[in-house]
CSV table of C-alpha atoms and ligand atoms in Angstrom, one decimal:
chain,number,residue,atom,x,y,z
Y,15,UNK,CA,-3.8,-33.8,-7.2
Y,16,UNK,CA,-5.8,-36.6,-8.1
Y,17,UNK,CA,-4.4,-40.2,-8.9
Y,18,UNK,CA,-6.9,-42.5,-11.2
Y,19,UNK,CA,-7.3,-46.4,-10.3
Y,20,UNK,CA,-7.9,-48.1,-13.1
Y,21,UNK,CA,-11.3,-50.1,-13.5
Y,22,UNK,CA,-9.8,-53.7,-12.1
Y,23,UNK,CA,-7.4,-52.1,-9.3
Y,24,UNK,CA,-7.6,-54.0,-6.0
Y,25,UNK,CA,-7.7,-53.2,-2.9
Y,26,UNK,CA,-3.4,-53.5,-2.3
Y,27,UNK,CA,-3.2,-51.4,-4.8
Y,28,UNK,CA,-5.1,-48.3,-3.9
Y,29,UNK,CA,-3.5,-49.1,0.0
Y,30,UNK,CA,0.0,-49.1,-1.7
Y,31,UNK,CA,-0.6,-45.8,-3.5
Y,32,UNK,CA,-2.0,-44.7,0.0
Y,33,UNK,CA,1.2,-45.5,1.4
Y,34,UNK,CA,3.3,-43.8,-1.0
Y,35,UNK,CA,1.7,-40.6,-0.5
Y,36,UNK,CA,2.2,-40.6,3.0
Y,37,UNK,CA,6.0,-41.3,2.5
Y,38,UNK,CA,5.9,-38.3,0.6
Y,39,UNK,CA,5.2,-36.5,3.6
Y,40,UNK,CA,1.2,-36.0,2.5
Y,41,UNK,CA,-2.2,-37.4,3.4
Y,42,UNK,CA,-3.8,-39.6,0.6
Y,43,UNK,CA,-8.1,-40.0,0.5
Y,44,UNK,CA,-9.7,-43.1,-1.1
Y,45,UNK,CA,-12.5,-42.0,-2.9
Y,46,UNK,CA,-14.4,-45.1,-4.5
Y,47,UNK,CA,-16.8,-43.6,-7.5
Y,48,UNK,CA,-19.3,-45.2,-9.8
Y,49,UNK,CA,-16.0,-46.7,-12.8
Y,50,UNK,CA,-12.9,-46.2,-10.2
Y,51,UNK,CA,-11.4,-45.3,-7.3
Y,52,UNK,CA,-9.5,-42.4,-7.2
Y,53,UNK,CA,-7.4,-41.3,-4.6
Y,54,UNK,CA,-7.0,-37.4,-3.7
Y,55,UNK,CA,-3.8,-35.9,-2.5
Y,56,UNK,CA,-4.0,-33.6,0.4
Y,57,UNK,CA,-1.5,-30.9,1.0
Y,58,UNK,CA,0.1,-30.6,-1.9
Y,59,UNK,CA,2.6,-27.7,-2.2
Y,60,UNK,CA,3.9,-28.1,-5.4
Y,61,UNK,CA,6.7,-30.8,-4.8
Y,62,UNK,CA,4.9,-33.7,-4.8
Y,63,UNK,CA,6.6,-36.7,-7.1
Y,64,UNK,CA,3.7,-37.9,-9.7
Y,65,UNK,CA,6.3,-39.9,-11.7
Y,66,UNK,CA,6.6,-42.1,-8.3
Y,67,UNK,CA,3.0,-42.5,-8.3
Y,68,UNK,CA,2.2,-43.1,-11.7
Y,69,UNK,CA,4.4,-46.2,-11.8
Y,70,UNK,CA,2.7,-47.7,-8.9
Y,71,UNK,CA,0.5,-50.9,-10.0
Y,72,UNK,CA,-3.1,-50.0,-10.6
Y,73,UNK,CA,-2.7,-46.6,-11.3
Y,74,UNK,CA,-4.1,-45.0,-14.3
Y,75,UNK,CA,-2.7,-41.6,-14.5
Y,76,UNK,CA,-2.4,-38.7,-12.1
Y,77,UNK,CA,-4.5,-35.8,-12.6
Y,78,UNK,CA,-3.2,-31.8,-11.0
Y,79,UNK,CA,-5.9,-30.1,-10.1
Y,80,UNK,CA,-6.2,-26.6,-11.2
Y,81,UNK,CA,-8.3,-24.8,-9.3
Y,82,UNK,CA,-7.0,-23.2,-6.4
Y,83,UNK,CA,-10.2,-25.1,-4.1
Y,84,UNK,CA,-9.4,-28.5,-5.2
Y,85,UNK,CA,-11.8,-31.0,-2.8
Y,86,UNK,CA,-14.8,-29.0,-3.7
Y,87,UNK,CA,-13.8,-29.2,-7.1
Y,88,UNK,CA,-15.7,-30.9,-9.8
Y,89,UNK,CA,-12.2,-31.9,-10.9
Y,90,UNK,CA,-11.9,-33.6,-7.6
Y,91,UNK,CA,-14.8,-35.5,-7.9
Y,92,UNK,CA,-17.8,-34.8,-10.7
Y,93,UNK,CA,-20.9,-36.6,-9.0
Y,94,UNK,CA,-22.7,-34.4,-7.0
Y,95,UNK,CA,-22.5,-34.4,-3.1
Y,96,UNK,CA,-25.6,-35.6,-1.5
Y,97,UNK,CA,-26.6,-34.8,1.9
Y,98,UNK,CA,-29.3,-36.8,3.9
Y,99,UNK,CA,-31.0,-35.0,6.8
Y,100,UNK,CA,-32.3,-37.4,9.9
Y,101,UNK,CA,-35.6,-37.0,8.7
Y,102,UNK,CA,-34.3,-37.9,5.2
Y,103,UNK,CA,-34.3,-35.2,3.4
Y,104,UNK,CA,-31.7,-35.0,0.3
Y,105,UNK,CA,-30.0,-31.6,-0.2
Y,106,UNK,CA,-28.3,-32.0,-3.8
Y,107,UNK,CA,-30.4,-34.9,-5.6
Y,108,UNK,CA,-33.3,-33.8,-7.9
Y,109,UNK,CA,-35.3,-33.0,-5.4
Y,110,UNK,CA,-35.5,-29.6,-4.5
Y,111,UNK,CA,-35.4,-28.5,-0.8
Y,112,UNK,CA,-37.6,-26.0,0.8
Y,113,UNK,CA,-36.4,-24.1,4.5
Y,114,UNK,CA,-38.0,-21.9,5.7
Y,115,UNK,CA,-38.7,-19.7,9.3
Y,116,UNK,CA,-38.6,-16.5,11.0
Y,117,UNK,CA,-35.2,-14.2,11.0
Y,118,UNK,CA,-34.9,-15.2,14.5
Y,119,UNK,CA,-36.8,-17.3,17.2
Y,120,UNK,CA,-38.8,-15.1,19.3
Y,121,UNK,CA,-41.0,-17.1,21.6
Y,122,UNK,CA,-42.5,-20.8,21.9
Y,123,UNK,CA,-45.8,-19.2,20.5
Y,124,UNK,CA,-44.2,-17.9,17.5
Y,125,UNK,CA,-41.9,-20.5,16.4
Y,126,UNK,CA,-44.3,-23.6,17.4
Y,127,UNK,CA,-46.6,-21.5,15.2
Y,128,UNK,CA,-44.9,-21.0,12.3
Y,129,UNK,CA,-43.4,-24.7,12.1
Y,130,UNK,CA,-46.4,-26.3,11.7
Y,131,UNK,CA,-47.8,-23.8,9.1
Y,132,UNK,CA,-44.7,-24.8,7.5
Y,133,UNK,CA,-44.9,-28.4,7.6
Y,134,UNK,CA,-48.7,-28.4,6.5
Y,135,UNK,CA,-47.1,-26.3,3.5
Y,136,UNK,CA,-44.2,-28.5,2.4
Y,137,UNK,CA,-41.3,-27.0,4.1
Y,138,UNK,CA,-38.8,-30.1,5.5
Y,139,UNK,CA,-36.2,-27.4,7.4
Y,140,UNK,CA,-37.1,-25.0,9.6
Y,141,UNK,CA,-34.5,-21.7,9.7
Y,142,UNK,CA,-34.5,-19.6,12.7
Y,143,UNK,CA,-31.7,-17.7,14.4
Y,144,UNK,CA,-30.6,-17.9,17.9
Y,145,UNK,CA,-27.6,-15.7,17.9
Y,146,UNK,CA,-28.2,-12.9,15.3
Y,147,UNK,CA,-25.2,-11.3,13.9
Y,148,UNK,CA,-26.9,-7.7,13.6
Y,149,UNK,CA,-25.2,-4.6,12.5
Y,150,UNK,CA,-26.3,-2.7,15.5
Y,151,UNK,CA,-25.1,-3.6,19.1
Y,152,UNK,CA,-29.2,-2.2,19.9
Y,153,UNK,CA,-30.8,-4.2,17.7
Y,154,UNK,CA,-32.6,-7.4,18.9
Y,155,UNK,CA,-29.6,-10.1,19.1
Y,156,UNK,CA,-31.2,-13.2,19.4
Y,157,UNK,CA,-32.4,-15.6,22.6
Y,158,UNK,CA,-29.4,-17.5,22.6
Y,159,UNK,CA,-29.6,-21.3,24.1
Y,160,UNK,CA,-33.3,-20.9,24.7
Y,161,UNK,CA,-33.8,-20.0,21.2
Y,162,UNK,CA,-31.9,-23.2,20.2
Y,163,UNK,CA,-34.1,-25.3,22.6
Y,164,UNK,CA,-37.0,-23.8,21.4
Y,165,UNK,CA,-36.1,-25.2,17.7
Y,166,UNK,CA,-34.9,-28.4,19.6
Y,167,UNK,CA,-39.1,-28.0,20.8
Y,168,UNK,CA,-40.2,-27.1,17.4
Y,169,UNK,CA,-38.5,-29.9,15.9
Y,170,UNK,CA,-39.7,-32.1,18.2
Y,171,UNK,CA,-43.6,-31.1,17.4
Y,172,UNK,CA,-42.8,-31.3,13.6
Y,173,UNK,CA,-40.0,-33.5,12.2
Y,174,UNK,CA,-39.0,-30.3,10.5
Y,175,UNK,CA,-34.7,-30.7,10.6
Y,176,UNK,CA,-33.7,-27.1,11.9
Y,177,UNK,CA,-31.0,-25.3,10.7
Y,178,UNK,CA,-29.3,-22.0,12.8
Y,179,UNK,CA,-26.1,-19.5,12.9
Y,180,UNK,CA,-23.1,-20.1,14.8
Y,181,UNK,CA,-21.5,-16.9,15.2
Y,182,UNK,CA,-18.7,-17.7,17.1
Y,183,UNK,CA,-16.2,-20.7,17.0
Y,184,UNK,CA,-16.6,-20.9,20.9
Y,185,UNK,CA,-20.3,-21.2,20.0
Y,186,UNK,CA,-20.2,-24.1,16.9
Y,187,UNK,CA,-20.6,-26.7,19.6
Y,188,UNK,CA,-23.7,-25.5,21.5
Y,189,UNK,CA,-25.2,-25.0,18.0
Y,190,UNK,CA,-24.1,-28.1,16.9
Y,191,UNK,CA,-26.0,-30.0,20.2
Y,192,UNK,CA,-29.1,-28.3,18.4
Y,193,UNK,CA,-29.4,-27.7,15.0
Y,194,UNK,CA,-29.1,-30.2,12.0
Y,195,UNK,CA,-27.1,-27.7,9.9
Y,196,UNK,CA,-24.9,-25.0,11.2
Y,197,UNK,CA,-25.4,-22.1,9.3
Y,198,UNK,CA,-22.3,-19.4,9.1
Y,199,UNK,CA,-23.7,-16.1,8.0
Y,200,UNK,CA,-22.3,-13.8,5.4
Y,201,UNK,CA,-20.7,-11.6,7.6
Y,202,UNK,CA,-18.7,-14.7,8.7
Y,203,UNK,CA,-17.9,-16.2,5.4
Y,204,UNK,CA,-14.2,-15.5,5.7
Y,205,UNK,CA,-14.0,-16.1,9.4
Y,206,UNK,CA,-11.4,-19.4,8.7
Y,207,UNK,CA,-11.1,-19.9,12.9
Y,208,UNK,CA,-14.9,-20.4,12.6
Y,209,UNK,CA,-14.9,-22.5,9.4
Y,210,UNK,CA,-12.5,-24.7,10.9
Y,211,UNK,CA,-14.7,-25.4,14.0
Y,212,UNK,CA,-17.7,-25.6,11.7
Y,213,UNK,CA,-15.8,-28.4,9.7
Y,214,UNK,CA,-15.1,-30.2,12.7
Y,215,UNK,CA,-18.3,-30.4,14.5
Y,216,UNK,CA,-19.6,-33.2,13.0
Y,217,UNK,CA,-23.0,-31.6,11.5
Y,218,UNK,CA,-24.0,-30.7,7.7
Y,219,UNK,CA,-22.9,-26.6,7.4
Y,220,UNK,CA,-25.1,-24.5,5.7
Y,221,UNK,CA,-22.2,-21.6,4.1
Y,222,UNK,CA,-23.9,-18.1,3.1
Y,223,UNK,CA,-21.8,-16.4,0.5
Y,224,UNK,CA,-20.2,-12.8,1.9
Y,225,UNK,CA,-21.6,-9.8,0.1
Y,226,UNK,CA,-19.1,-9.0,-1.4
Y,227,UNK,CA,-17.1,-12.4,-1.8
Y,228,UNK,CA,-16.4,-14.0,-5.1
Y,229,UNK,CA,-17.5,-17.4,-6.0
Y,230,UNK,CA,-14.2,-18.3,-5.9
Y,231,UNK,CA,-13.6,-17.3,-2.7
Y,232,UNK,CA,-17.0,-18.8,-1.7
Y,233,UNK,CA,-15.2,-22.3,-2.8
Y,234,UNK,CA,-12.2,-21.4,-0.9
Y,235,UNK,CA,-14.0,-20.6,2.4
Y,236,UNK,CA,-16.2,-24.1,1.6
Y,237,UNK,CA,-12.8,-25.8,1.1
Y,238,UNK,CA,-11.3,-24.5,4.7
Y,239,UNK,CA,-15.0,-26.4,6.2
Y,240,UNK,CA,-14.1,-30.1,3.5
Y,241,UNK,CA,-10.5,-29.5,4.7
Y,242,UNK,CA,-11.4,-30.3,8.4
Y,243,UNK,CA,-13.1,-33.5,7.4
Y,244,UNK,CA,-16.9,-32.3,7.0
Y,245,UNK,CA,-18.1,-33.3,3.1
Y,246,UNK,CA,-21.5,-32.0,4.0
Y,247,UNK,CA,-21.2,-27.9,2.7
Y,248,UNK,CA,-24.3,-26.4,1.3
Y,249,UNK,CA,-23.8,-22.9,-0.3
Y,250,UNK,CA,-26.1,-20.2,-0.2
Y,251,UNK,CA,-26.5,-17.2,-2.8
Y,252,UNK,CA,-28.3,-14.7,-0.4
Y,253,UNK,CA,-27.1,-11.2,-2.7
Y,254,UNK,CA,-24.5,-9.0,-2.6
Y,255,UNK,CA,-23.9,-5.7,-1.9
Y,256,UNK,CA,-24.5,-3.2,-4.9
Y,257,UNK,CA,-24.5,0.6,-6.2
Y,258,UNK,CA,-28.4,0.1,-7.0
Y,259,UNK,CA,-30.3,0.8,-3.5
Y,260,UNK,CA,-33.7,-0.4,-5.8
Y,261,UNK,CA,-33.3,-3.9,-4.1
Y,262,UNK,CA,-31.6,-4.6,-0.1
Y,263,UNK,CA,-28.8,-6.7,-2.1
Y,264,UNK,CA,-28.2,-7.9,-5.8
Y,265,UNK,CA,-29.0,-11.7,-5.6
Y,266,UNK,CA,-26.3,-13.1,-8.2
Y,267,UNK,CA,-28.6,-15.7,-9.7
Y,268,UNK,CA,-25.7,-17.0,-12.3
Y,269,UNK,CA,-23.8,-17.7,-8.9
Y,270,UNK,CA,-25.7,-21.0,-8.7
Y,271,UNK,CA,-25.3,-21.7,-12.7
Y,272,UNK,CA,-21.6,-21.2,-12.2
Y,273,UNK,CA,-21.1,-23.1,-8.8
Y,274,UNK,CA,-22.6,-26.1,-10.5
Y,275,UNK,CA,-20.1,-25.6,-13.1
Y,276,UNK,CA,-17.2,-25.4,-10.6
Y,277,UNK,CA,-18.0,-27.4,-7.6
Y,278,UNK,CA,-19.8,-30.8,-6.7
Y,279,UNK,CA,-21.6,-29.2,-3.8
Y,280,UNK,CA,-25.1,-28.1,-3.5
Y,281,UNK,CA,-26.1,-24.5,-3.5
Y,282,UNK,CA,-29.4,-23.1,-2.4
Y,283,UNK,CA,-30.5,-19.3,-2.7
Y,284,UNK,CA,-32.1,-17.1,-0.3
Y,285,UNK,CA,-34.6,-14.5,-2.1
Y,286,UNK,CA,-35.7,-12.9,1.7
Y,287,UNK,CA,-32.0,-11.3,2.7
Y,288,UNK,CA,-31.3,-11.4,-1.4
Y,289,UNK,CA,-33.7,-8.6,-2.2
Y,290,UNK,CA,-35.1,-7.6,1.8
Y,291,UNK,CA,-38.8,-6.8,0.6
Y,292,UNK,CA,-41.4,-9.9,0.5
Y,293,UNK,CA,-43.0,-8.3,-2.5
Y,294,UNK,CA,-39.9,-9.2,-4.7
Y,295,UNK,CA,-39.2,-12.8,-3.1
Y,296,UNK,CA,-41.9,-14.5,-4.7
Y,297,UNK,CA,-40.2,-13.9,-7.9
Y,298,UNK,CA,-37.3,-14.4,-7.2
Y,299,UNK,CA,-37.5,-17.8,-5.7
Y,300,UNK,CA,-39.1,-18.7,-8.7
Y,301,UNK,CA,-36.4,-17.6,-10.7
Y,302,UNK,CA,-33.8,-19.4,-8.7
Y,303,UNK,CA,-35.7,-22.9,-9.0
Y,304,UNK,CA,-35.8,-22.2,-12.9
Y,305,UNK,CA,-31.8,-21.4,-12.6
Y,306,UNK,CA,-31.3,-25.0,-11.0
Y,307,UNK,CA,-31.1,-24.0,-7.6
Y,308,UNK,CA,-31.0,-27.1,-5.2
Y,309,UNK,CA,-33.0,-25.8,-2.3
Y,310,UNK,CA,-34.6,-22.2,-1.2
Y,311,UNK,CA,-34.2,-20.3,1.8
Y,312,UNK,CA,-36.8,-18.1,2.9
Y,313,UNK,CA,-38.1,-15.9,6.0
Y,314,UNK,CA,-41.5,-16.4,7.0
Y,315,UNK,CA,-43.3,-14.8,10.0
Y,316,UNK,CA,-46.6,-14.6,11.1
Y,317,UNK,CA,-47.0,-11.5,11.8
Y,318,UNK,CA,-44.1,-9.6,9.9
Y,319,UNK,CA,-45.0,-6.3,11.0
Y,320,UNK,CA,-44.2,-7.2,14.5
Y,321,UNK,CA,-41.1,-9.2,13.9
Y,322,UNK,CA,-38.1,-8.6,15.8
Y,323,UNK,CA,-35.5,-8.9,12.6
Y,324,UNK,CA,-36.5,-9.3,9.3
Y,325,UNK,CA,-40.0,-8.6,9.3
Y,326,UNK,CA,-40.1,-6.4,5.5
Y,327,UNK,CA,-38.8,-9.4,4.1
Y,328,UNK,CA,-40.7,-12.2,5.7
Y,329,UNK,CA,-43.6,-14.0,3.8
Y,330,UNK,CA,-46.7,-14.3,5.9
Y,331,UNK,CA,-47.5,-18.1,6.3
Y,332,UNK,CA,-50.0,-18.1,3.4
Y,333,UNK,CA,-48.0,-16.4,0.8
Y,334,UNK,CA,-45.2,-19.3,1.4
Y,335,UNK,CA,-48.1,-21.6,1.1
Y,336,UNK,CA,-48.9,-19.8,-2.6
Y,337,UNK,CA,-45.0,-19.9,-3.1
Y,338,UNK,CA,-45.0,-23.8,-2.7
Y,339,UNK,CA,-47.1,-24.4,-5.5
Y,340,UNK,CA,-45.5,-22.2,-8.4
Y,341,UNK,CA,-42.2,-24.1,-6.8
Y,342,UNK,CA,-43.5,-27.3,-7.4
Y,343,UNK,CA,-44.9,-26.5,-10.8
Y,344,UNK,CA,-41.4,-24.6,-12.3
Y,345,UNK,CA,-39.4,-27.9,-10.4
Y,346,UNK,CA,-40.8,-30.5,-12.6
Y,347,UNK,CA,-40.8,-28.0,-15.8
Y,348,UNK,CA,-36.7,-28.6,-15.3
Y,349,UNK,CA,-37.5,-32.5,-14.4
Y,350,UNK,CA,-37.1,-32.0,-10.9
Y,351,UNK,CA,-39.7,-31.9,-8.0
Y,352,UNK,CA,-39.7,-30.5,-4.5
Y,353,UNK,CA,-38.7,-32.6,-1.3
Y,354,UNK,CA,-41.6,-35.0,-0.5
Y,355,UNK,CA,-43.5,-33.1,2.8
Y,356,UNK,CA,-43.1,-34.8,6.1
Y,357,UNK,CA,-46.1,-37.0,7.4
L,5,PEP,C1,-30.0,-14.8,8.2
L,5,PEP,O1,-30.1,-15.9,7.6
L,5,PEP,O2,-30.9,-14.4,9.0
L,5,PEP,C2,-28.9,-13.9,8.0
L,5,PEP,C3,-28.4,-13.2,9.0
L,5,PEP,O3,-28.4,-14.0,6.8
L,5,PEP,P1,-27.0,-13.4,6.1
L,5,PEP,O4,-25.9,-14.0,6.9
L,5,PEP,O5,-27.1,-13.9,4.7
L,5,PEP,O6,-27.1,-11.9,6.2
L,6,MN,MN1,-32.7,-12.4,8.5
């Protein structure tokens, strides 16, 4: 539930309506916006008073919010949710965002390597797992802390803002020492004990949508994060999982039309694990800047062949490079542009 100030409320009056909320046994949020303050009701179970409210000085009218996510809701609030990295990058403004990096961090060589071929090429967020949630207990998990320090390194060298996967809430605050954004992997999108932590570690969270969630339950899972008192979600479209074995998964393009519709929140799409072949993610990056998408995610390695995750879907350093331009051209066709590059 929302309550509307109106234009000339003062100060007493939102604190009064404040009050009055928490009387009720709830938790009441200023939000100031560009006419008025509103004021968001937190934890409402269906008995909340709004005739008590409404007659409160100030107040404009009270608004229920029906969508079953209601922070993340453009009901909740319509402007969009900008986040600004340390080295100021904007996820969620016009600009659009470019990350990019290997599946997961292998060695100093490689990720040293590849973050400066990045940078040079526009990228201003470097991906790169440390703990990879893998379908196979075999497969290659990830180097752990030393791959987080090694992104610490690679950050370091570049200015690039890093973000990586927590798998594990025991693990969001190790991560969170690290990375600019906490990523939480698809497998994970309906992993609330981890959400929770996520939302409370004090770092933008970068939420991957489950292959076979809804976009409603994509909001939901983004709500548990907002819930905890972290603003700062970026969603992911990164495909789901389909009858069609043409393609790894079916990227769900409208996802980020519709989200845009729905929510305030940025969302970004991921063409690598969307169709898992580096000869389709050309084109579909492309497609999801023309769809409005507010960042891309994509693998690149420099030599795919021999990566240790990931490598049939990686870009080789000067294919990203090639990438960056047709980006940059279809961004401004839609009045937007790609994230300045670092210096
Ligand atoms: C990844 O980004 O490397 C990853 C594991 O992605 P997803 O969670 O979308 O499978
Ligand atoms: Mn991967």
């Amino acid at each position: 539930m929302l309550i509307v100030m109106k234009h000339g409320a003062r100060p007493d009056d939102v604190d009064r309506v404040v009050r009055a909320i928490e009387e009720m046994g709830y938790e009441g949020r200023p939000m100031p916006g560009k006419q008025r303050v509103a004021i968001g009701l937190i934890g409402n179970d269906g008995n909340v008073d709004a005739t008590r409210l409404v007659a409160l000085p100030g107040v404009l009218n009270v608004i229920a919010v029906t969508q079953p996510y209601k922070q993340v809701s453009r009901e909740w609030r319509d402007e969009p949710t900008l986040i600004r990295l340390e080295n100021d990058t904007v996820i969620g403004g016009t600009d659009v965002v470019l990350m990019a990096g290997p599946c997961s961090v292998e060695s100093e060589e490689q990720i040293l390597g590849i973050a400066k071929d990045l940078k040079t090429a526009g990228a201003t967020i470097l991906r790169g797992g440390a703990f990879k949630p893998r379908t196979s207990p075999y497969a290659f998990q990830g180097l752990g802390e030393r791959g987080l320090k090694l992104l610490a390194m690679a950050r370091k060298a570049t200015g690039l803002a890093v973000v990586t996967e927590a798998l594990d809430p025991q693990g969001v605050e190790l991560v969170a020492e690290y990375a600019d954004i906490i990523q939480i992997g698809a497998r994970n999108m309906q992993n609330y004990s981890l959400l929770k932590a996520a939302g409370r570690a004090q770092r933008p969270v970068l939420l991957k949508r489950g292959m076979a969630a809804t976009v409603c339950e994509l909001l939901l899972a983004a709500e548990y994060i907002v819930n905890e008192g972290e603003e700062r979600v970026i969603l992911c479209e990164r495909g789901l999982r389909g009858f069609d074995d043409h393609a790894r998964n079916m990227l769900d393009l409208t996802a980020v039309v519709s989200v845009h519709q729905l929510s305030h929140l940025p969302i970004i799409v991921d063409p690598s694990h969307g169709t898992g072949d580096r000869r389709k993610v050309p084109a579909m990056a492309r497609a999801a800047v023309a769809a409005g998408a507010d960042g891309v995610m994509t693998e690149v390695h420099s030599n795919p062949e021999q990566a240790l995750s990931d490598g049939a879907q990686s870009l080789k350093p000067d294919e990203f490079l090639s990438l960056v331009g047709e980006l940059r051209a279809i961004a401004r066709a839609i009045g937007r542009d790609l994230t300045p590059a670092l210096e």
